[in-house]
Tab-separated table of C-alpha atoms and ligand atoms in Angstrom:
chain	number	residue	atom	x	y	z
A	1	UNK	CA	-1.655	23.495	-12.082
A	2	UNK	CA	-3.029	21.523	-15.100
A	3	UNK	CA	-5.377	19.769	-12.618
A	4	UNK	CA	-8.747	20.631	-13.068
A	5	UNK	CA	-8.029	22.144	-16.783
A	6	UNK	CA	-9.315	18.828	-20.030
A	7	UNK	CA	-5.872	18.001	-20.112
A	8	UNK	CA	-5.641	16.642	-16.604
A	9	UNK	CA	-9.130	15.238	-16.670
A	10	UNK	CA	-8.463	13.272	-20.035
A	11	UNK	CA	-5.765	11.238	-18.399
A	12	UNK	CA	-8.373	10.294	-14.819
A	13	UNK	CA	-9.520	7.212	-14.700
A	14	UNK	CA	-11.557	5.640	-12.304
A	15	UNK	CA	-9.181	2.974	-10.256
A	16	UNK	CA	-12.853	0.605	-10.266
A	17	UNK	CA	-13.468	-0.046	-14.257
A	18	UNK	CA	-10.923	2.374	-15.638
A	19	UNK	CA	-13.373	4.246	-17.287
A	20	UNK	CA	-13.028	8.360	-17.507
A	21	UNK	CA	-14.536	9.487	-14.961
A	22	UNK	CA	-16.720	12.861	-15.334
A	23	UNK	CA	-16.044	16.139	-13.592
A	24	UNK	CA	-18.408	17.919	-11.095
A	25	UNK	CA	-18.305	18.719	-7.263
A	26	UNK	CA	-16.363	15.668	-7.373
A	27	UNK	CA	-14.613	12.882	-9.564
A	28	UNK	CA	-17.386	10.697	-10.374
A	29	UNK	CA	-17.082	7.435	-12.484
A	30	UNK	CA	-20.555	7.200	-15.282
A	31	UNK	CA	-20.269	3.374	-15.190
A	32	UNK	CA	-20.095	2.391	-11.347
A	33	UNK	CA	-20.912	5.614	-9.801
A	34	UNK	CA	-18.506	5.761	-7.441
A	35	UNK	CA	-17.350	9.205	-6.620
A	36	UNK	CA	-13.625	10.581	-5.599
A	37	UNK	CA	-13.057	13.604	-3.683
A	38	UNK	CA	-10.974	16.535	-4.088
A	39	UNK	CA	-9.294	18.456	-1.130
A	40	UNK	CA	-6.888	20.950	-0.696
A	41	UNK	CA	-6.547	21.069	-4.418
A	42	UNK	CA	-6.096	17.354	-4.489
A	43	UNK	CA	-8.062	14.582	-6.389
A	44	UNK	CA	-8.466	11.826	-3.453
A	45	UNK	CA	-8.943	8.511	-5.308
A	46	UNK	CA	-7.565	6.682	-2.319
A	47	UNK	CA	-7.059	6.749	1.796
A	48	UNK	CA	-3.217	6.394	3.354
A	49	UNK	CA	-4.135	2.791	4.266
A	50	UNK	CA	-0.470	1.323	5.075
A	51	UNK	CA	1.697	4.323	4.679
A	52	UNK	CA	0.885	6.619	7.018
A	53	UNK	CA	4.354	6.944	8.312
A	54	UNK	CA	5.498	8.367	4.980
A	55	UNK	CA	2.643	11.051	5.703
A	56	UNK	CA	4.251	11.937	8.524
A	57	UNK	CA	7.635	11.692	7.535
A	58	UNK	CA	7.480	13.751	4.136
A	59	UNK	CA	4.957	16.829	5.506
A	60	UNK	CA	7.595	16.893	8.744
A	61	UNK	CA	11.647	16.888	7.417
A	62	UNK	CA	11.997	19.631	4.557
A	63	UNK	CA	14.594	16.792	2.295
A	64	UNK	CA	14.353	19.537	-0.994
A	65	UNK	CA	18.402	19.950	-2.105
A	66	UNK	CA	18.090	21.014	-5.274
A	67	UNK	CA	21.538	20.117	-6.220
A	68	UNK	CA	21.719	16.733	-4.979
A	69	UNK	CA	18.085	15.992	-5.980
A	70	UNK	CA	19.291	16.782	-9.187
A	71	UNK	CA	22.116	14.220	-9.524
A	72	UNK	CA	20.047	11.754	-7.905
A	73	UNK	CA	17.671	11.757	-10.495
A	74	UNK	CA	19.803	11.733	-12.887
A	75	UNK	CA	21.657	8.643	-11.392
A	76	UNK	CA	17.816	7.063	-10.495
A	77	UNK	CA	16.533	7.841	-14.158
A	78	UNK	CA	18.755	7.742	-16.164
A	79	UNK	CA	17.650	10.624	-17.648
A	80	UNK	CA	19.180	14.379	-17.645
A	81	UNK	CA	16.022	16.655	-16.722
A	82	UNK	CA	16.755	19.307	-19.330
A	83	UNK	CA	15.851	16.844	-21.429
A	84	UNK	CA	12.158	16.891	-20.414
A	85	UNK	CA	10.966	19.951	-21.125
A	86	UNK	CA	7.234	19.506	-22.856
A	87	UNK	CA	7.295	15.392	-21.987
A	88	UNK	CA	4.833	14.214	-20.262
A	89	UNK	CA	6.207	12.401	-16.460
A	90	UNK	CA	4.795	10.024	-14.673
A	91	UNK	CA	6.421	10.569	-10.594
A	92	UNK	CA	5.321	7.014	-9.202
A	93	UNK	CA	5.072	7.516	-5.642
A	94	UNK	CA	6.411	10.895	-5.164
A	95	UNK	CA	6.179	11.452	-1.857
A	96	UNK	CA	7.218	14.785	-0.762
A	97	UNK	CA	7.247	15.869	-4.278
A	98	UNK	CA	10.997	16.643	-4.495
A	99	UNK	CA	11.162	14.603	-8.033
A	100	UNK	CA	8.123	15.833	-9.570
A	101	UNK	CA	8.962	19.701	-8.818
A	102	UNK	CA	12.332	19.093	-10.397
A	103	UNK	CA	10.667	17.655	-13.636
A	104	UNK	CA	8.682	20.480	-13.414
A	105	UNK	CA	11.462	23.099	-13.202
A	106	UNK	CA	12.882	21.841	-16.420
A	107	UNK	CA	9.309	22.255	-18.218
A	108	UNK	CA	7.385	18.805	-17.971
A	109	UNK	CA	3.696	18.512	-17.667
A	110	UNK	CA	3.873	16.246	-14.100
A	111	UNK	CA	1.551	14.201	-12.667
A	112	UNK	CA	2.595	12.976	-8.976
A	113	UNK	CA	1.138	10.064	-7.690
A	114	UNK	CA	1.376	9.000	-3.944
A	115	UNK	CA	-0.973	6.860	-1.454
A	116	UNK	CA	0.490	9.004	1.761
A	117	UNK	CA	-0.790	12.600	2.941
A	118	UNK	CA	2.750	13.129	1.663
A	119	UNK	CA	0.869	14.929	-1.535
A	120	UNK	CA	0.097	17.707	0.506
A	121	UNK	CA	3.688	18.543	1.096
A	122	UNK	CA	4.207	17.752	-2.806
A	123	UNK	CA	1.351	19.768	-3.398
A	124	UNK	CA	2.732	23.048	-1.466
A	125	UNK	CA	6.118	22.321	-2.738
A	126	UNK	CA	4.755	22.595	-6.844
A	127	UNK	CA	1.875	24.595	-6.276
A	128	UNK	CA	3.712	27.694	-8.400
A	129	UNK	CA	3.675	25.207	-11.348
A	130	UNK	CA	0.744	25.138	-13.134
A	131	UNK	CA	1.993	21.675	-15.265
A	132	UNK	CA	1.865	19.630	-12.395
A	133	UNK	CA	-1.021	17.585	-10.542
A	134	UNK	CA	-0.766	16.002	-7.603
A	135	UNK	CA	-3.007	12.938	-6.951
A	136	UNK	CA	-3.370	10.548	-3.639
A	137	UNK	CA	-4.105	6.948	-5.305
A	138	UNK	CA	-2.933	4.023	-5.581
A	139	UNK	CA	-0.298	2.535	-7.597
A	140	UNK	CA	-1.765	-1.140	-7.578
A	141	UNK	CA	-5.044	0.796	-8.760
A	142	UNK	CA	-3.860	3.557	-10.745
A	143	UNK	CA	-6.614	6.067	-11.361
A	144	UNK	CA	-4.904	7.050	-14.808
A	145	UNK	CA	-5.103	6.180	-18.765
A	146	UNK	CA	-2.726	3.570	-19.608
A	147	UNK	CA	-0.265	4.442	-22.469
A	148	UNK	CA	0.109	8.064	-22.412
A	149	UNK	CA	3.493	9.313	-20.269
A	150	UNK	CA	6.476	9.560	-22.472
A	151	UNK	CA	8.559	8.927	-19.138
A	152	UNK	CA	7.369	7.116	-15.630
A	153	UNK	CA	9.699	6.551	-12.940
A	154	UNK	CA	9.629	5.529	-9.580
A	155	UNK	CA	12.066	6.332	-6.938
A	156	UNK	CA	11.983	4.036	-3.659
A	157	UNK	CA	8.148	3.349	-4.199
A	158	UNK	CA	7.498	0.138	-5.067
A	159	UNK	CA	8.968	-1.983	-2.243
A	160	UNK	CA	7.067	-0.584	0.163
A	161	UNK	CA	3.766	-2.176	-0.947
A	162	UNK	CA	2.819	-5.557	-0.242
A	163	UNK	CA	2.185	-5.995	-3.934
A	164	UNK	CA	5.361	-4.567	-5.850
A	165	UNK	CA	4.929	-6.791	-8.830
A	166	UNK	CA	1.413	-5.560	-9.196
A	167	UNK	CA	2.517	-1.876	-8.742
A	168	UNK	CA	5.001	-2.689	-11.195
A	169	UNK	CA	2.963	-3.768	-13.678
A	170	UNK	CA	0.252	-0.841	-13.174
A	171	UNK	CA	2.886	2.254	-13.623
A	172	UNK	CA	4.804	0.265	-16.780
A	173	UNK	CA	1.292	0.248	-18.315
A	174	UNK	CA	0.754	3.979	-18.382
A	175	UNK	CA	3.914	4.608	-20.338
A	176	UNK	CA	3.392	4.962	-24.078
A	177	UNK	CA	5.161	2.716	-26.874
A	178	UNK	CA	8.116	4.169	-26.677
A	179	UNK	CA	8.269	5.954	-23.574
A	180	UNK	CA	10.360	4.839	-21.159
A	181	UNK	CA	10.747	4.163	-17.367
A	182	UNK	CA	13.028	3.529	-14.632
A	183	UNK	CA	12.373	2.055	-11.603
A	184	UNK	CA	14.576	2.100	-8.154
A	185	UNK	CA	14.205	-0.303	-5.563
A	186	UNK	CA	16.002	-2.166	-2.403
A	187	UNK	CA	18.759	-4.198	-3.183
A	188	UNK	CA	18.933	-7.742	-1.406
A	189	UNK	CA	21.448	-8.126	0.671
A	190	UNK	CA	23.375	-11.229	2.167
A	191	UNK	CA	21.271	-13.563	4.399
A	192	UNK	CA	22.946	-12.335	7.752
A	193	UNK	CA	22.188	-9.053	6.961
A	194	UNK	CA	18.373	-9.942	5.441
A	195	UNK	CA	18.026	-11.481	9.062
A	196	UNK	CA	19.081	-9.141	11.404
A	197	UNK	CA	16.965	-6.127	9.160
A	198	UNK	CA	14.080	-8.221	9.736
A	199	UNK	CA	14.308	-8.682	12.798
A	200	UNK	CA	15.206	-5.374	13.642
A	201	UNK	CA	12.022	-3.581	11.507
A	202	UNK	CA	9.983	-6.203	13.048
A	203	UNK	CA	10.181	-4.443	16.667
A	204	UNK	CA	10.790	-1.004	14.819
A	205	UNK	CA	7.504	-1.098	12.597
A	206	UNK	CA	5.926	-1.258	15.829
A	207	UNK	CA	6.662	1.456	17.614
A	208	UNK	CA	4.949	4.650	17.977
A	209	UNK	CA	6.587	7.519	16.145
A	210	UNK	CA	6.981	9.153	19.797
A	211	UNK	CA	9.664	6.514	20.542
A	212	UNK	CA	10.877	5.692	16.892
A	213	UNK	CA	11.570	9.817	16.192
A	214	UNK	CA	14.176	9.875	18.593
A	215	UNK	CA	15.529	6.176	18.031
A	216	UNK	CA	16.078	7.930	14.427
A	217	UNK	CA	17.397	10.885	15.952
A	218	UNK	CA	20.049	8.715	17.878
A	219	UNK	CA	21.112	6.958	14.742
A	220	UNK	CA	21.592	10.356	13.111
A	221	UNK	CA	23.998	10.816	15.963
A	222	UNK	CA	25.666	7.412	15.090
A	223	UNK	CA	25.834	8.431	11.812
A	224	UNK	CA	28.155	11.366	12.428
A	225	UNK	CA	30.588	9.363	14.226
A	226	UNK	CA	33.759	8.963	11.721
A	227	UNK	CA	34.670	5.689	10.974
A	228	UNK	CA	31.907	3.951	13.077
A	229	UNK	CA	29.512	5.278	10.165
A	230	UNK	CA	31.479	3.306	7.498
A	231	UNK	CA	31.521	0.220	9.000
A	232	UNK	CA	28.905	-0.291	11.823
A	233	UNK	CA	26.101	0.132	8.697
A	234	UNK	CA	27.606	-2.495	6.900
A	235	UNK	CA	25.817	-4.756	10.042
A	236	UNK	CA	22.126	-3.197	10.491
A	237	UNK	CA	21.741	0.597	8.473
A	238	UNK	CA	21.614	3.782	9.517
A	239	UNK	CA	21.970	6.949	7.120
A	240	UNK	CA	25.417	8.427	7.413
A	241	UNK	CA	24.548	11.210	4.710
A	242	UNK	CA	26.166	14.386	5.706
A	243	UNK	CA	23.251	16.656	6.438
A	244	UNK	CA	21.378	16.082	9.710
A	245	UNK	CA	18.086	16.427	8.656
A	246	UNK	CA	18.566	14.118	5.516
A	247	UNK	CA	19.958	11.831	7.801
A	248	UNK	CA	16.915	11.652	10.466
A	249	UNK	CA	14.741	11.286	7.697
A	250	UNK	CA	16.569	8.574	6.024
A	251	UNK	CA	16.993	7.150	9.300
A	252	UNK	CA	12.931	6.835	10.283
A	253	UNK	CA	12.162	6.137	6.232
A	254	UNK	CA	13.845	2.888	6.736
A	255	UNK	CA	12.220	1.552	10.378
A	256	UNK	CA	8.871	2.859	10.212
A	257	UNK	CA	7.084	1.892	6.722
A	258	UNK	CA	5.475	-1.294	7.273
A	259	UNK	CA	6.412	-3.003	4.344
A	260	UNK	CA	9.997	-3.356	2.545
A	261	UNK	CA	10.820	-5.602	0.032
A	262	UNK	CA	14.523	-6.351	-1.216
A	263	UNK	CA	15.195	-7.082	-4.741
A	264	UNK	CA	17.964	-8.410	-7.210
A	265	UNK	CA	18.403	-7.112	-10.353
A	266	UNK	CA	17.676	-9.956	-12.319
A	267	UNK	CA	14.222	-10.142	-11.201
A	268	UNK	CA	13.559	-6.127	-11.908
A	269	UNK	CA	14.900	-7.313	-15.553
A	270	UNK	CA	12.581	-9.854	-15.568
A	271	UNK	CA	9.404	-7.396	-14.867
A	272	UNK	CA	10.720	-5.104	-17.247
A	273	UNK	CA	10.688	-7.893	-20.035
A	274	UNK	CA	7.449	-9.756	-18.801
A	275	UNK	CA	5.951	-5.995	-19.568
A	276	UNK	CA	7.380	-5.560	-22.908
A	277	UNK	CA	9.887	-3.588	-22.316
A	278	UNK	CA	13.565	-3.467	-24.091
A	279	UNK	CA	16.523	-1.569	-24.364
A	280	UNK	CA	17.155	-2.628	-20.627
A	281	UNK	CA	20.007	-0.566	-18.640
A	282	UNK	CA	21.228	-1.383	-15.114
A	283	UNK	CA	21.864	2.080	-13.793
A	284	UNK	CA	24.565	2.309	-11.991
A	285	UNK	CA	25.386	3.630	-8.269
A	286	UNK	CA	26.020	6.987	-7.099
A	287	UNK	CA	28.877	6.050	-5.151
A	288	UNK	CA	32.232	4.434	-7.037
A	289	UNK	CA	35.547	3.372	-5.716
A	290	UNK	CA	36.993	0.096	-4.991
A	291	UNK	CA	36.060	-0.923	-1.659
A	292	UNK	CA	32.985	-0.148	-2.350
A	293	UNK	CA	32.085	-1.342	-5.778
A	294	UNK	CA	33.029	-4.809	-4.637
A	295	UNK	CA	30.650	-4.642	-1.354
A	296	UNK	CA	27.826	-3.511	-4.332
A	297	UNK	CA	28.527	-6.170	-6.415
A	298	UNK	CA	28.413	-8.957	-3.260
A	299	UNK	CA	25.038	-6.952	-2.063
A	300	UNK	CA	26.422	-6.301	1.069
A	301	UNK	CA	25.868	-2.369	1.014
A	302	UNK	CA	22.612	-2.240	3.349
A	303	UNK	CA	20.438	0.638	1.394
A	304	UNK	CA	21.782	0.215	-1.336
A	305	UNK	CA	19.497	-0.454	-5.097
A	306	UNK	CA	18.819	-2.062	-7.767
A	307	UNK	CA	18.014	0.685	-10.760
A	308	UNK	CA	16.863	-0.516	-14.201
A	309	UNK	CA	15.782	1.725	-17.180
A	310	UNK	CA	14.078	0.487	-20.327
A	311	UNK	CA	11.497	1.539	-23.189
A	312	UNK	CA	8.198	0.226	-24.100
A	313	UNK	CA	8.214	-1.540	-26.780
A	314	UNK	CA	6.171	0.159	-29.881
A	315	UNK	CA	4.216	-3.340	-30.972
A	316	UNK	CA	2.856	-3.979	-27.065
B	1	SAM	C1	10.618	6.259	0.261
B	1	SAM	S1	9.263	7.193	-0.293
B	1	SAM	C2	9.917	7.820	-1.833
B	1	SAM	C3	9.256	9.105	-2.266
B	1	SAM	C4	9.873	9.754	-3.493
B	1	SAM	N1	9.899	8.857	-4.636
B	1	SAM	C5	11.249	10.258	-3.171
B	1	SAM	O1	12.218	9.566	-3.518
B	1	SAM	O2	11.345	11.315	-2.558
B	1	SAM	C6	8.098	5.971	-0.800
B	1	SAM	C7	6.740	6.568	-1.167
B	1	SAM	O3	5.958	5.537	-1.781
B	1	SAM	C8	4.610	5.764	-1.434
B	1	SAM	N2	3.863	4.522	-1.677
B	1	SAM	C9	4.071	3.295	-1.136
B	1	SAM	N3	3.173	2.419	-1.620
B	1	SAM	C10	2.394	3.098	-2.502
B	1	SAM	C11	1.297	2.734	-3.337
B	1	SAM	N4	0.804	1.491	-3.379
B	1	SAM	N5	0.744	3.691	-4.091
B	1	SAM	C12	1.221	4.967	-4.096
B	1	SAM	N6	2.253	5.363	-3.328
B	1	SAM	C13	2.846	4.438	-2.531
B	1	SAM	C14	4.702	6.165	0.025
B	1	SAM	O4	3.549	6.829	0.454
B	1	SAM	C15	5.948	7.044	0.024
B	1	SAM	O5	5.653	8.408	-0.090
């Protein structure tokens, strides 16, 4: 990995003053002294604070499919990832790490943010790369140079803050004039459905994971029940994705993070702009057809995003 090499360094900040911070037994800022820690390989420039289930979740289900992570991205970014070879990426939240050791694969210099203990399962997963770094921070207090990724994106992440526009406006900042970003998060859905979510993830965020794990479980089982895994999610979701595992894991990824936020896409176009950002694109859904392109449109597909691409404007 590039982490403890000048490269890597260059780009740490300290999340305090955003000043570099200086290397020695441990990360230590020159201005405000405070001092970050590095374990298991990893620069700690933050605790787990709110997401601990997404610690649990990503070092427990094994969700790499390299094909399918492949087309997701794709779909997610925007971006084809042969294209990235020598570019420098910005994974926003990359949880498990499936995203930033895909990047990697196709030759970019990666540097994987997350808040969760999630970075030590990214961290195993890349650890034969040596372009990638894995850090546990902060988006809302990014411990990294602002300006300086010719690509950020950031898959899922932001929503499940209680600050998204803040996160938001910390990752578009660390793109370069130019670069560009995409950014995936929650669609909202009708009020009826809003509702009953709430009011479901309001008993479900409070569960221990002893109960919720099989509760998820259970679902999966729903989930492979034809016809009854078409429809019943259209009322309160559950993953019907066709591997079991993937569908567990989407399954407690939905009822255990404590926050999650629902967006529309007008208001992701309007962060985009308010950051200086242009050449806007509304990515479009993996899924096409009919039926279900006219439940998209009407937000009634429970899951589903809202996925917007655009480039940094050189002047800002
Ligand atoms: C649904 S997961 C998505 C992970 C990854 N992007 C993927 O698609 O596999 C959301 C991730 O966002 C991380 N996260 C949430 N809030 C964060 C914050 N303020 N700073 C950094 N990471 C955060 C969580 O720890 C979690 O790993």
């Amino acid at each position: 990995m590039f982490l403890m090499n000048a490269e890597l360094i260059e780009l740490l900040r300290c999340p305090d003053c955003s000043l570099p911070v200086e290397e020695g037994d441990q990360f230590r800022c020159a201005k405000c002294g405070a001092s970050y820690p590095t374990s298991q390989g990893i620069p700690r420039f933050a605790g787990e604070g709110y997401v601990a289930s997404f610690g649990r979740q990503w070092n427990r289900y094994d969700v790499v499919r390299d094909e399918e992570d492949e087309a997701t991205f794709r779909i997610k970014t925007g971006v084809d990832a042969r294209d990235l070879s020598g570019k420098l990426v910005l994974d926003a939240g990359c949880g498990g790490g499936r995203y930033a050791l895909l990047a990697a694969r196709h030759g970019a210099k990666v540097v994987g943010v997350d808040l969760s203990s999630a970075v030590e399962k990214a961290q195993s997963l890349c650890q034969e790369f040596p372009d990638v770094a894995i850090i546990q921070g902060d988006l809302t207090r990014l411990p990294l140079a602002e300006g300086v990724f010719d690509l950020a994106f950031s898959i899922g992440v932001l929503h499940h803050g209680p600050d998204p526009r803040g996160a938001f406006r910390e990752v578009a900042r660390r793109v370069k004039p130019g670069g560009r970003l995409a950014v995936w998060l929650y669609r909202r859905n009708s009020p009826p459905q809003e509702w009953l979510n709430s009011a479901l993830r309001a008993v479900t965020t409070r569960l221990p994971a002893r109960i919720l794990e099989p509760l998820c479980v259970g679902l999966g089982l729903v989930g492979s029940i034809p016809v009854v895994r078409r429809t019943l999610n259209k009322v309160a979701n559950f993953s019907n994705h066709p591997d079991w595992t993937l569908r567990v894991c989407d399954n407690y990824d939905w009822y255990a993070p404590r926050y999650q936020s629902h967006h529309t896409v007008e208001e992701l176009k309007t962060w985009f702009a308010e950051e200086g950002y242009d050449d806007l694109v509304e990515l479009p859904p993996a899924r096409q057809g009919r039926l279900y392109d006219w439940a998209y449109r009407n937000d009634l597909v429970i899951g589903s995003g809202v996925n917007v691409a655009g480039t940094r404007r050189s002047s800002e």
